[in-house]
XYZ file of C-alpha atoms in Angstrom:
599
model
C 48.972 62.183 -14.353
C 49.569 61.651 -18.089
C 46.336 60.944 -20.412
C 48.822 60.559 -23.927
C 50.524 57.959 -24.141
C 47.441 55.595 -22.849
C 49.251 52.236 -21.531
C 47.927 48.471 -21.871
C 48.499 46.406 -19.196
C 47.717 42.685 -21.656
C 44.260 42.364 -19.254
C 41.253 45.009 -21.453
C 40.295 46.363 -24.470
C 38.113 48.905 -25.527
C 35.277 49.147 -27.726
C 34.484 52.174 -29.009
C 32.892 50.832 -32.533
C 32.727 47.272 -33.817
C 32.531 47.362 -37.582
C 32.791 50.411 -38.754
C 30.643 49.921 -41.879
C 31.328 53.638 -43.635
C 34.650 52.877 -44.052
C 34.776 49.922 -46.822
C 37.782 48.350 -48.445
C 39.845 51.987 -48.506
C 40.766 53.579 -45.315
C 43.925 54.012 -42.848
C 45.365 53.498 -39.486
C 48.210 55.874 -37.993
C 49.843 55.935 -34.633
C 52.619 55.890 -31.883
C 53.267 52.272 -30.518
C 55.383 50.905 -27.911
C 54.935 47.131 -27.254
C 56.499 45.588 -23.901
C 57.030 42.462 -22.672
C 56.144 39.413 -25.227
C 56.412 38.627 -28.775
C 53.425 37.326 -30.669
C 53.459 34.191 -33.036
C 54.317 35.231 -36.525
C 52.233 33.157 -38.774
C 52.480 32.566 -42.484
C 50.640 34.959 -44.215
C 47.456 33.248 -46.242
C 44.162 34.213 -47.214
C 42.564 31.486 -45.621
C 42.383 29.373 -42.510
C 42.154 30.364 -38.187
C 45.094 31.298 -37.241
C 44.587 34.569 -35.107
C 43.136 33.208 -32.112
C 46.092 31.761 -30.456
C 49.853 33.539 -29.537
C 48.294 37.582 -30.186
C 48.511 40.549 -28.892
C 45.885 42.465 -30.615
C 46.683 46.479 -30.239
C 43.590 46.599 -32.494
C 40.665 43.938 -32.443
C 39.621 42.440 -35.346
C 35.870 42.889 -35.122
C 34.252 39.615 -36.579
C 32.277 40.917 -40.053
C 28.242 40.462 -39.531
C 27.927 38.435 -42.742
C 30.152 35.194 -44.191
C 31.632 37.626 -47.341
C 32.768 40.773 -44.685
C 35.784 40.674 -42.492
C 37.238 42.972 -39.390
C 40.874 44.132 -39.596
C 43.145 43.657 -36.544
C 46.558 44.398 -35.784
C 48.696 41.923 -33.196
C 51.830 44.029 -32.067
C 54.233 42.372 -30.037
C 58.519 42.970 -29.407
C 58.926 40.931 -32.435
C 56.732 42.260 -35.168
C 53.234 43.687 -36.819
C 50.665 40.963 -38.303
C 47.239 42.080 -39.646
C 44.280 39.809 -39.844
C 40.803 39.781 -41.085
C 37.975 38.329 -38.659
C 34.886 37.058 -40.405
C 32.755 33.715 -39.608
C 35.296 30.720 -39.478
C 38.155 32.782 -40.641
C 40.667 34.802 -38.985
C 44.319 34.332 -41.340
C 47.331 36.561 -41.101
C 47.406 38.820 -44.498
C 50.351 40.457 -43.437
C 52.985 39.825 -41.296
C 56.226 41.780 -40.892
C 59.227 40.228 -38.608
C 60.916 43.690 -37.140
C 62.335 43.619 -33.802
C 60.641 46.936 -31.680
C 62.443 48.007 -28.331
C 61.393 51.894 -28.988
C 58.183 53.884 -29.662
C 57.606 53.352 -33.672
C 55.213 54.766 -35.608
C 53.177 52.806 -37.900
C 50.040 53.398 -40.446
C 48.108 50.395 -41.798
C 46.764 51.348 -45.834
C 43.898 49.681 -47.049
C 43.451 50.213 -50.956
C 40.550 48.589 -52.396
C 41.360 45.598 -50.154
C 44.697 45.648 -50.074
C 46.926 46.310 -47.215
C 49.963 48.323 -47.217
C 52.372 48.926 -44.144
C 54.340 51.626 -43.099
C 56.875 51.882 -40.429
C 58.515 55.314 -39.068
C 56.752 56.657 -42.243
C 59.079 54.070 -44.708
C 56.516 51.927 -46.575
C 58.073 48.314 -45.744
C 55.457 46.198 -47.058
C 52.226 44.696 -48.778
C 49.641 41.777 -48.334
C 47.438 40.214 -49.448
C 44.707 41.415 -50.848
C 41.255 40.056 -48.952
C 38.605 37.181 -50.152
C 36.257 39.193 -49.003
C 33.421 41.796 -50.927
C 33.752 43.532 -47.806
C 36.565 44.923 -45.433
C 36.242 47.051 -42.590
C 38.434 48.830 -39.476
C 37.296 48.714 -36.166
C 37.769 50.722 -32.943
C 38.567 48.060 -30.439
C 41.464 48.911 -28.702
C 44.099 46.534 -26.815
C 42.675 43.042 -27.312
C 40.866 40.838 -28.684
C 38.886 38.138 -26.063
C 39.652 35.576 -25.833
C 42.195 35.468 -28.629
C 44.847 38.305 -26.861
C 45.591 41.733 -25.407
C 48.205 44.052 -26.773
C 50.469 44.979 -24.250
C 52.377 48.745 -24.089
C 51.621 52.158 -24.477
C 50.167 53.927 -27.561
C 49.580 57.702 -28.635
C 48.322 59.727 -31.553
C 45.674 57.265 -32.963
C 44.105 58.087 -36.407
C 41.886 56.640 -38.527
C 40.639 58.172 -42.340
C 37.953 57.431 -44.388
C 40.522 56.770 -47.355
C 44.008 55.118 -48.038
C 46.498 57.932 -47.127
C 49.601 58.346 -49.738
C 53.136 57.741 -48.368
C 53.705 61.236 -48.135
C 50.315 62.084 -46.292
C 52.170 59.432 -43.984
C 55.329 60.858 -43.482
C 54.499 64.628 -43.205
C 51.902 64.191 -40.725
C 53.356 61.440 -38.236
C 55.226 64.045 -35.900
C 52.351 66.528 -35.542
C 48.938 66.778 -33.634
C 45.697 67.164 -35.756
C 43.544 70.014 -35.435
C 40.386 68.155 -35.704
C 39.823 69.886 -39.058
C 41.208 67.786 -41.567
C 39.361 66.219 -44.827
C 39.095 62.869 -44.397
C 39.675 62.160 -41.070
C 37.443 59.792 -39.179
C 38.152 59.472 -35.778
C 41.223 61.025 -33.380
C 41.599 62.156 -29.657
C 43.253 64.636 -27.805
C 43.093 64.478 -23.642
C 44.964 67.560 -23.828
C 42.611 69.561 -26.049
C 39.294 67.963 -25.093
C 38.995 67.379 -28.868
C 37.514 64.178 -30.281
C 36.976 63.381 -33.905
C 34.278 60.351 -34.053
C 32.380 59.328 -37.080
C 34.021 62.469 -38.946
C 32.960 65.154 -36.921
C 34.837 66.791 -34.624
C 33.994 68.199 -31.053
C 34.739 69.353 -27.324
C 33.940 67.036 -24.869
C 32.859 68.311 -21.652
C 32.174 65.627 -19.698
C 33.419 62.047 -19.173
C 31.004 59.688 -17.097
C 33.085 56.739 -15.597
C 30.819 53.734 -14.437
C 32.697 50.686 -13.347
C 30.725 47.835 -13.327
C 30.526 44.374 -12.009
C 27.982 41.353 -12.687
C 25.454 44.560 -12.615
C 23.294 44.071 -16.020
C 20.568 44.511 -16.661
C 20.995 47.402 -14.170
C 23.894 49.007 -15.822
C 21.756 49.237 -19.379
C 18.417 50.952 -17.201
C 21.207 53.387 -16.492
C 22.785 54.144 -19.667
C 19.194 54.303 -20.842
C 18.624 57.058 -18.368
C 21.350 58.599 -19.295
C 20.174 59.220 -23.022
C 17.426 61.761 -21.839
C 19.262 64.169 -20.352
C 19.155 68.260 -21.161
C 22.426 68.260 -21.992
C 23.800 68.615 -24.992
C 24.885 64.818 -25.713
C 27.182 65.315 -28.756
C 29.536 66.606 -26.002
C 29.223 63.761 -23.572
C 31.219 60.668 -23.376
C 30.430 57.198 -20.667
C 32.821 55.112 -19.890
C 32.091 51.591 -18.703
C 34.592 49.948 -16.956
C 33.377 46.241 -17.151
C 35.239 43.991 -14.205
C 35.418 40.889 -15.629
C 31.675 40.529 -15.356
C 30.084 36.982 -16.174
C 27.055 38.544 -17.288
C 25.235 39.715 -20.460
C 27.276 43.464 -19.813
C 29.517 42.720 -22.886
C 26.211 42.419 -24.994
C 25.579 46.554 -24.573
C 28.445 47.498 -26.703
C 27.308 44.969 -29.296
C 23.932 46.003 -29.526
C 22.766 49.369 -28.449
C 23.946 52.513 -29.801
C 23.704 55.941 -27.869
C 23.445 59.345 -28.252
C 26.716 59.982 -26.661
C 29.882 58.382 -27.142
C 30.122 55.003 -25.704
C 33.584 53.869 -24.640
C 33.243 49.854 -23.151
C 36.138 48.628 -20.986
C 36.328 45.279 -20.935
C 38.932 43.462 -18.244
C 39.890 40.296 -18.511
C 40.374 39.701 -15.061
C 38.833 41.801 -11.835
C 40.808 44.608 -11.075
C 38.770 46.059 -8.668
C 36.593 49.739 -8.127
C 39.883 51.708 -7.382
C 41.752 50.716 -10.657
C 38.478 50.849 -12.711
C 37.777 54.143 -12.084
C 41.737 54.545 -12.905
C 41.208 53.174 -15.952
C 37.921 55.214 -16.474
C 40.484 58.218 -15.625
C 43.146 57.456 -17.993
C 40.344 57.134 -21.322
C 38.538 59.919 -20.439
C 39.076 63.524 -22.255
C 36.149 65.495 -21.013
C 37.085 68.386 -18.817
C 34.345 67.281 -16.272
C 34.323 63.822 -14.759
C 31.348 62.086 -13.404
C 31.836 58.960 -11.355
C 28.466 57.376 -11.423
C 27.630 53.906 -9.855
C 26.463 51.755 -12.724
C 23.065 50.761 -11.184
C 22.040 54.267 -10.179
C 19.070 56.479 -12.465
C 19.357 59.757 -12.820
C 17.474 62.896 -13.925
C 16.889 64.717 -17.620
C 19.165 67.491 -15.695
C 21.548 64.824 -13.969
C 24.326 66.055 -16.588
C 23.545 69.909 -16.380
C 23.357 70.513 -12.644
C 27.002 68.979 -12.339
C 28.347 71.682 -14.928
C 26.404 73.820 -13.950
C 28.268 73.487 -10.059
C 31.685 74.010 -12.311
C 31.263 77.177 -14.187
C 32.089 79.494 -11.466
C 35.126 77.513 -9.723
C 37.463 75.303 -10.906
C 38.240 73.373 -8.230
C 35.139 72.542 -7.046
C 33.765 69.139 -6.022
C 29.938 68.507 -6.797
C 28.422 65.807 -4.461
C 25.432 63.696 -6.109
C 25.303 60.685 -3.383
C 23.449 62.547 -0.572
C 19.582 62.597 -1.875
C 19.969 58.802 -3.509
C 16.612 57.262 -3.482
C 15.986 53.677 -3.404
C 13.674 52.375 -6.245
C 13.051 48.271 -7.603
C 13.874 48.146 -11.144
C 13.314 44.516 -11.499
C 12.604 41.415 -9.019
C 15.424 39.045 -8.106
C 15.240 35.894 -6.414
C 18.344 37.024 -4.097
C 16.340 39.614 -2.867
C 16.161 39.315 1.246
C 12.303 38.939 2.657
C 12.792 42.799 3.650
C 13.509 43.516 0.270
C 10.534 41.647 -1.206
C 7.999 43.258 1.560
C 9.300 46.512 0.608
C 9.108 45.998 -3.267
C 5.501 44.888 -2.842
C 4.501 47.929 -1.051
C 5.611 50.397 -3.281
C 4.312 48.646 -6.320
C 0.888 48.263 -4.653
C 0.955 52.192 -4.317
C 1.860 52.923 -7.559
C -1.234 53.344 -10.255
C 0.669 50.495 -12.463
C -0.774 47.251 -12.475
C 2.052 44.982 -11.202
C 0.159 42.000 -10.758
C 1.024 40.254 -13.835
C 4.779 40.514 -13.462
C 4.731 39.081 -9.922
C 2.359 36.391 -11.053
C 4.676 35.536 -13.747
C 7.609 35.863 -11.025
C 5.920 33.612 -8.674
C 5.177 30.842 -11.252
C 9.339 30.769 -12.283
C 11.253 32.852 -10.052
C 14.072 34.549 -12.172
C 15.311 37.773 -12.547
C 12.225 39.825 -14.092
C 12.352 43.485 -15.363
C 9.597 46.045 -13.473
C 11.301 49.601 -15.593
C 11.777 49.254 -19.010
C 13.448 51.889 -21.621
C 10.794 54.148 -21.423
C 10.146 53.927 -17.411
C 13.729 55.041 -16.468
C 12.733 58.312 -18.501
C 9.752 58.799 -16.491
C 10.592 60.530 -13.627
C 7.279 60.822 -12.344
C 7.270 56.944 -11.841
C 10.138 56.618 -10.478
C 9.182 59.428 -7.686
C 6.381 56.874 -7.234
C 8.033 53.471 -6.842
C 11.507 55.019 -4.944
C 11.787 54.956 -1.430
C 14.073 57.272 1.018
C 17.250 55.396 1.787
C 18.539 55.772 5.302
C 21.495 57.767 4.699
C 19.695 60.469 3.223
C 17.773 60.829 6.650
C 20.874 60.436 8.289
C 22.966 63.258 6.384
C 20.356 65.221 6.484
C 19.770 65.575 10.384
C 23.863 65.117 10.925
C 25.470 67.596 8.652
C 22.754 69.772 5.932
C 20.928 70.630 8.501
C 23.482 72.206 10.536
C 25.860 73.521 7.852
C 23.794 73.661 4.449
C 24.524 72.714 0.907
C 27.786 74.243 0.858
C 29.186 72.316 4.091
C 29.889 75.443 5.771
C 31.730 75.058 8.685
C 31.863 71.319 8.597
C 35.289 70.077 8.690
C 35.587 67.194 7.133
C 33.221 67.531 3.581
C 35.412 65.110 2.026
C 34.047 62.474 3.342
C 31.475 62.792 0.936
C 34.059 62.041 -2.142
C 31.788 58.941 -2.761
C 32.065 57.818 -6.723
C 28.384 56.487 -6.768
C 27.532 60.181 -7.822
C 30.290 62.948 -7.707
C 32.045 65.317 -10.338
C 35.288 67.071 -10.557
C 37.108 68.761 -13.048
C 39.494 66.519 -15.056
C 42.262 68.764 -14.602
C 42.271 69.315 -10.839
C 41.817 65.969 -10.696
C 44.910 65.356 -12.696
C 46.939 67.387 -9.612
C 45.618 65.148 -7.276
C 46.886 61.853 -8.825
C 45.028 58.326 -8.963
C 42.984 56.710 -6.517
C 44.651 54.031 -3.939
C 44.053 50.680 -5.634
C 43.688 49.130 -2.031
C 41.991 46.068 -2.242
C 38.418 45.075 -0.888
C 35.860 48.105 -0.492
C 35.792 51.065 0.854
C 37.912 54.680 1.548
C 40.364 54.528 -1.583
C 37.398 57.555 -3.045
C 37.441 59.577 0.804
C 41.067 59.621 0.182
C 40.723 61.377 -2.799
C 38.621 63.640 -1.723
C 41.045 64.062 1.139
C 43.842 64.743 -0.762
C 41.555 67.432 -3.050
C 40.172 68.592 -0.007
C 44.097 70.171 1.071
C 44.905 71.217 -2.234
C 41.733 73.311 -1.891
C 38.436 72.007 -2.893
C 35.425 73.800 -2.345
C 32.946 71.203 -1.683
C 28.745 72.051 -2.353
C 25.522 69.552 -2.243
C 23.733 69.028 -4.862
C 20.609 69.372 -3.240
C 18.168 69.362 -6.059
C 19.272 66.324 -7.985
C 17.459 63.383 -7.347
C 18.748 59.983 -8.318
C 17.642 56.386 -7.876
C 19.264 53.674 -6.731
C 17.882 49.839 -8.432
C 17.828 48.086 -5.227
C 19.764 44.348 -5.720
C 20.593 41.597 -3.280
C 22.368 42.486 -0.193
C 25.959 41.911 -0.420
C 27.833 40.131 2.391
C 28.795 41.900 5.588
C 32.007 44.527 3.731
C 33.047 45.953 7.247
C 36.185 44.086 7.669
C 36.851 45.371 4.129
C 36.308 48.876 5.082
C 37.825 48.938 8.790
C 41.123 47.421 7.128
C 41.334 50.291 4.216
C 40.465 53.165 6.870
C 43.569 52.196 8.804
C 45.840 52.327 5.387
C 44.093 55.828 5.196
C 45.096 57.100 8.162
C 48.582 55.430 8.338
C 49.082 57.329 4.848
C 47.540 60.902 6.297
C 49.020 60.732 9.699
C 46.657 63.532 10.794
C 43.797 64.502 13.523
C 41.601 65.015 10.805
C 41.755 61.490 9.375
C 42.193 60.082 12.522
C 39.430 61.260 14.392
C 37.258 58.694 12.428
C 38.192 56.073 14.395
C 35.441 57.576 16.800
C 32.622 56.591 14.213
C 33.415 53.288 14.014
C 34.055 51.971 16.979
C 31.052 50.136 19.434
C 28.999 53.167 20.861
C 30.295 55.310 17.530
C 29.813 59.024 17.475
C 28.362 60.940 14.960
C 29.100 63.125 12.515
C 27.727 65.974 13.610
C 29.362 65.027 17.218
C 32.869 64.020 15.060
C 32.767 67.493 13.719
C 32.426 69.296 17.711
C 34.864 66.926 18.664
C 37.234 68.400 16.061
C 36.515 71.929 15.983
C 37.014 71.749 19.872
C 40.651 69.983 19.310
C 41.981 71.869 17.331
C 40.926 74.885 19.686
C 42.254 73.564 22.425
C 45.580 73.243 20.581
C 45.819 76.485 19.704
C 44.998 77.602 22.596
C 47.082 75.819 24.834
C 49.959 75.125 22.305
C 52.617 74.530 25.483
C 49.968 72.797 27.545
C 48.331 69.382 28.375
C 50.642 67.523 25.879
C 50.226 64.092 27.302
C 46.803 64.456 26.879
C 46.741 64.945 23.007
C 49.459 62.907 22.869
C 47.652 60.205 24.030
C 44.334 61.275 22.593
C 45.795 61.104 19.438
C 47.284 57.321 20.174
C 43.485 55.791 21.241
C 42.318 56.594 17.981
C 45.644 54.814 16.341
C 44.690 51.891 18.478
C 41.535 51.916 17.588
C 42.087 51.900 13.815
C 44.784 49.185 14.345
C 42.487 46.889 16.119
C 39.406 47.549 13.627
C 41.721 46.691 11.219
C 43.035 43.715 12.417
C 39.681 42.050 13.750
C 40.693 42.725 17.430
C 38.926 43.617 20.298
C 38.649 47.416 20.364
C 38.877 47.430 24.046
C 40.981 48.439 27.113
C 42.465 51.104 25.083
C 43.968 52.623 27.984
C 44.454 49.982 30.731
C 44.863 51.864 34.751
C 48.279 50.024 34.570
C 49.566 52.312 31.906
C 52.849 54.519 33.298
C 51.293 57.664 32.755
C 47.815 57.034 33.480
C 47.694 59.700 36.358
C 48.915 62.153 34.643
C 46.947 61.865 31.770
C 43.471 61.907 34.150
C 45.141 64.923 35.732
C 45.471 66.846 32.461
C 41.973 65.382 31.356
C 40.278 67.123 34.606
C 42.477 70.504 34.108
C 41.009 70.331 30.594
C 37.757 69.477 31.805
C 37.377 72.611 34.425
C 38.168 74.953 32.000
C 34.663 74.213 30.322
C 35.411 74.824 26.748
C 36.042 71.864 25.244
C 33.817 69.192 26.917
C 33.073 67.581 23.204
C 36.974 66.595 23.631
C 36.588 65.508 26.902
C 33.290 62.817 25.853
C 35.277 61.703 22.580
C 38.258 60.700 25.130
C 36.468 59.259 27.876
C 34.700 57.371 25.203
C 37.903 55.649 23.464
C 38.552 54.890 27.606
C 35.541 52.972 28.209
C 35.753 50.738 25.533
């Protein structure tokens, strides 16, 4: 997995920065570019007019300038040529535009001098514009696109801006080297490789990168980033990473008007990609050494942050599980909620020493969406021990598999079926061994299968068992087993394995347990190697149920008659069964087959 060059796939952008008001009128763009795929229109160049928002591909955005005399610089990069706009109220013009035909990475700085814009290519200066109308002009950091106007398509590496127009040999001298981090003038660069990030002229290691994809979730997604600013951790060394679906909501508004102690990177996709490739995305920006997946609607702790580096210091490939003691807690009151839902909101606000009554008055009389946490509240943890709930698969985890085998999972076989990326951390470069998750579509198993596949390269797996973190509780979503059955079979079809496949046994009518999934197991694999020449036909065919039984879960079938009396071996697999049976060692093996038989 490669984090430099970072590819564009014509569907996102990211905002970083809008305007970036400390850098007035003098100030410079470097980096590596490789466009792919279209040209863009090459318009006259003028100091007037709208002629950006149609036929670009903007590799950088043109932020629009807050007031009528200030403009936002872009720069639309397609096979064709380089044209560089400024974005201001009723005016976006090309002020310059340079036909050059790209089929290969180039290299290419953008020199503002007291307005003026300067290009160089391959460190050759090649051309001027014109100088801008404007008092004011400013860069940006909005990578790949520009909504609705374009999005840059093609890779890109080594991206610099200074706080001052670089001379042609400052250009050329510096184009084929990385930066330290140290040098005057420099405003904002990134290194995945380094964990180094230069932003707003000061450099730093970044520790951790939280990725949060996010879908039609605001206002929970904001409660969360707001919970995420009081944290023990040191901040400065802390990026998120919002991964924004092609939400219809007000989630674009956050990177537009909050600002954040740590730095703030906003994905926004054009279309829906779905979780898997958000969290890919989230992957390739991120440059901390620890990841975080977080769900977007989930509070968390002051020591959220700290207790998952904490987990890392002493391993490196360990795998710190968040998702177990989730709490359930009603941030605000939404007319989708289900009756359930509204009995149990009204319970827990009437214990709680707030006064709720005037917000569910003021629901009643116009039922919209209406906030019960504010800023402040989601910092409060007190509170929120107050109004959260235990959710039932805290209850259920907790009798199934802590009870029996701890916070470090010992002796449970499969722990990575707790890979869930509501609330899990791993470092970013054993992740980068491991690969990207399975963009399968619909819900469910792409994250098990990466914790899979980190589970047999050697993950050490531990519970988090202090953290607390609280889930805001939103309408129930339609019924997401068919979903779920369908990406379990791609799982096991792709890990053609006992340990995969035994799953099939907790999903099926009458399902086992975990706890009973893991004696099952356990006893298998005994029994194989104990009896590695013996009772063949019965694993053999043990093995096969549970392949059925995926297939058909899968495929919306019935999930019965698994193994019919008419099959041809039938007697001799009961005969091995009851051999099996008298020996008395392995009767969990014996229940999890008779079982799949009954169905």
């Amino acid at each position: 997995m490669r984090h430099e060059p970072i590819s564009f796939s014509g569907n996102e952008s990211t905002t970083i920065q809008n305007v970036i008001r400390e850098l007035p009128n003098s100030f410079t763009y470097e980096f590596w570019v490789k466009p792919a795929g279209a040209g863009i229109r090459l318009d006259a160049e003028s100091s007037y007019g709208i002629y950006g928002n149609t036929g670009q591909l903007y590799f950088i955005g043109p932020a629009c300038g807050e007031q009528g005399d200030e403009a936002g610089v872009g720069i639309s990069i397609g096979v064709n040529g380089i044209s560089v706009y400024e974005h201001s109220i009723d005016h976006l013009p090309a002020v310059l535009v340079y036909p050059v035909s790209i089929s290969q990475w180039i290299h290419v700085a953008l020199v503002y001098q007291d307005q003026v814009p300067s290009l160089y290519v391959n460190g050759r200066f090649v051309k001027k514009g014109l100088p801008s109308i404007k008092s004011k002009v400013y860069p940006s950091l909005i990578l790949g696109g520009c909504s609705p106007y374009g999005c840059f398509q093609g890779e890109m590496k080594e991206l610099r801006i200074w706080n001052h127009a670089r001379t042609p040999g400052q250009v050329s001298c510096c184009m084929h080297s990385s930066l330290s981090g140290e040098e005057i003038g420099l405003y904002w660069y990134s290194n995945g490789k380094s964990n180094l990030l230069v932003h707003q002229g000061w450099k730093r290691t970044m520790e951790v990168s939280l990725v949060l994809p996010s879908y039609n979730r605001y206002p929970y997604n904001l409660l969360t980033l707001y919970s995420l600013q009081n944290q023990t951790f040191d901040l400065s060394k802390v990026e998120v990473i919002m991964v924004d679906n092609a939400s219809g909501d007000s989630t674009p508004s956050i990177a537009q008007k909050n600002g954040f102690p740590f730095v703030f990177k906003y994905i926004k996709c054009e279309q829906n990609v779905g979780r898997p490739r958000s969290r890919n995305m989230g992957i390739r920006a991120a440059i901390g050494k620890i990841i975080i997946f977080l769900d977007a609607e989930v509070l968390v702790g002051p020591d959220f942050i700290e207790q998952h580096v904490l987990a890392h210091q002493r391993r490196d490939r360990q795998i710190a599980i968040g998702t177990i003691h989730l709490r359930g807690v009603y941030s605000l009151i939404h007319p989708g909620f289900s009756s359930v839902q509204f009995e149990q909101m009204k319970a827990l606000m009437s214990k709680c020493k707030r006064d709720y009554t005037k917000k569910w008055r003021k629901y009643i009389s116009n039922p919209q969406i209406s906030t019960l946490l504010n800023k402040e509240d989601v910092g409060n943890v007190q509170l929120l021990n107050a109004l959260s709930f235990m959710k039932p698969h805290e209850e259920y985890y907790q009798k199934e598999v802590l009870q029996h085998h701890g916070d470090h999972l010992s002796g449970f076989m499969f722990p990575w079926i707790f890979f869930y990326t509501g609330n899990i951390s791993v470092r970013r470069s054993f992740l980068g061994q491991a690969g990207f998750f399975e963009e399968w579509d619909g819900y469910g198993w792409d994250d098990v299968e990466m914790g899979y596949r980190l589970f047999t390269m050697g993950a050490l797996f531990v519970n988090l068992g202090s953290m607390r973190t609280y889930h805001q509780e939103h309408p129930i979503s339609a019924s997401i087993v068919d979903e779920a059955n369908l990406n379990y079979y791609k799982f096991q079809m792709k890990h053609k394995v006992i340990d995969v496949q035994i799953f099939a046994l907790n999903l099926i009518p009458n399902a086992k347990t975990l706890y009973e999934l893991n004696q099952i197991l356990t006893q298998y694999k005994a029994l194989c190697q104990e009896n590695p020449r013996e009772f063949g036909l019965f694993k053999q065919t043990f093995v096969s149920l549970l392949e059925r039984a995926s297939y058909r879960l899968a495929h919306k079938l019935d999930v019965t008659k698994l193994l019919p009396p008419d099959e041809p071996s039938y007697l001799k697999i009961q005969e091995e069964k009851a051999r099996i049976g008298q020996m008395r060692r392995y009767p969990m093996v014996i229940d999890g087959f008779e079982t799949l038989c009954k169905l």
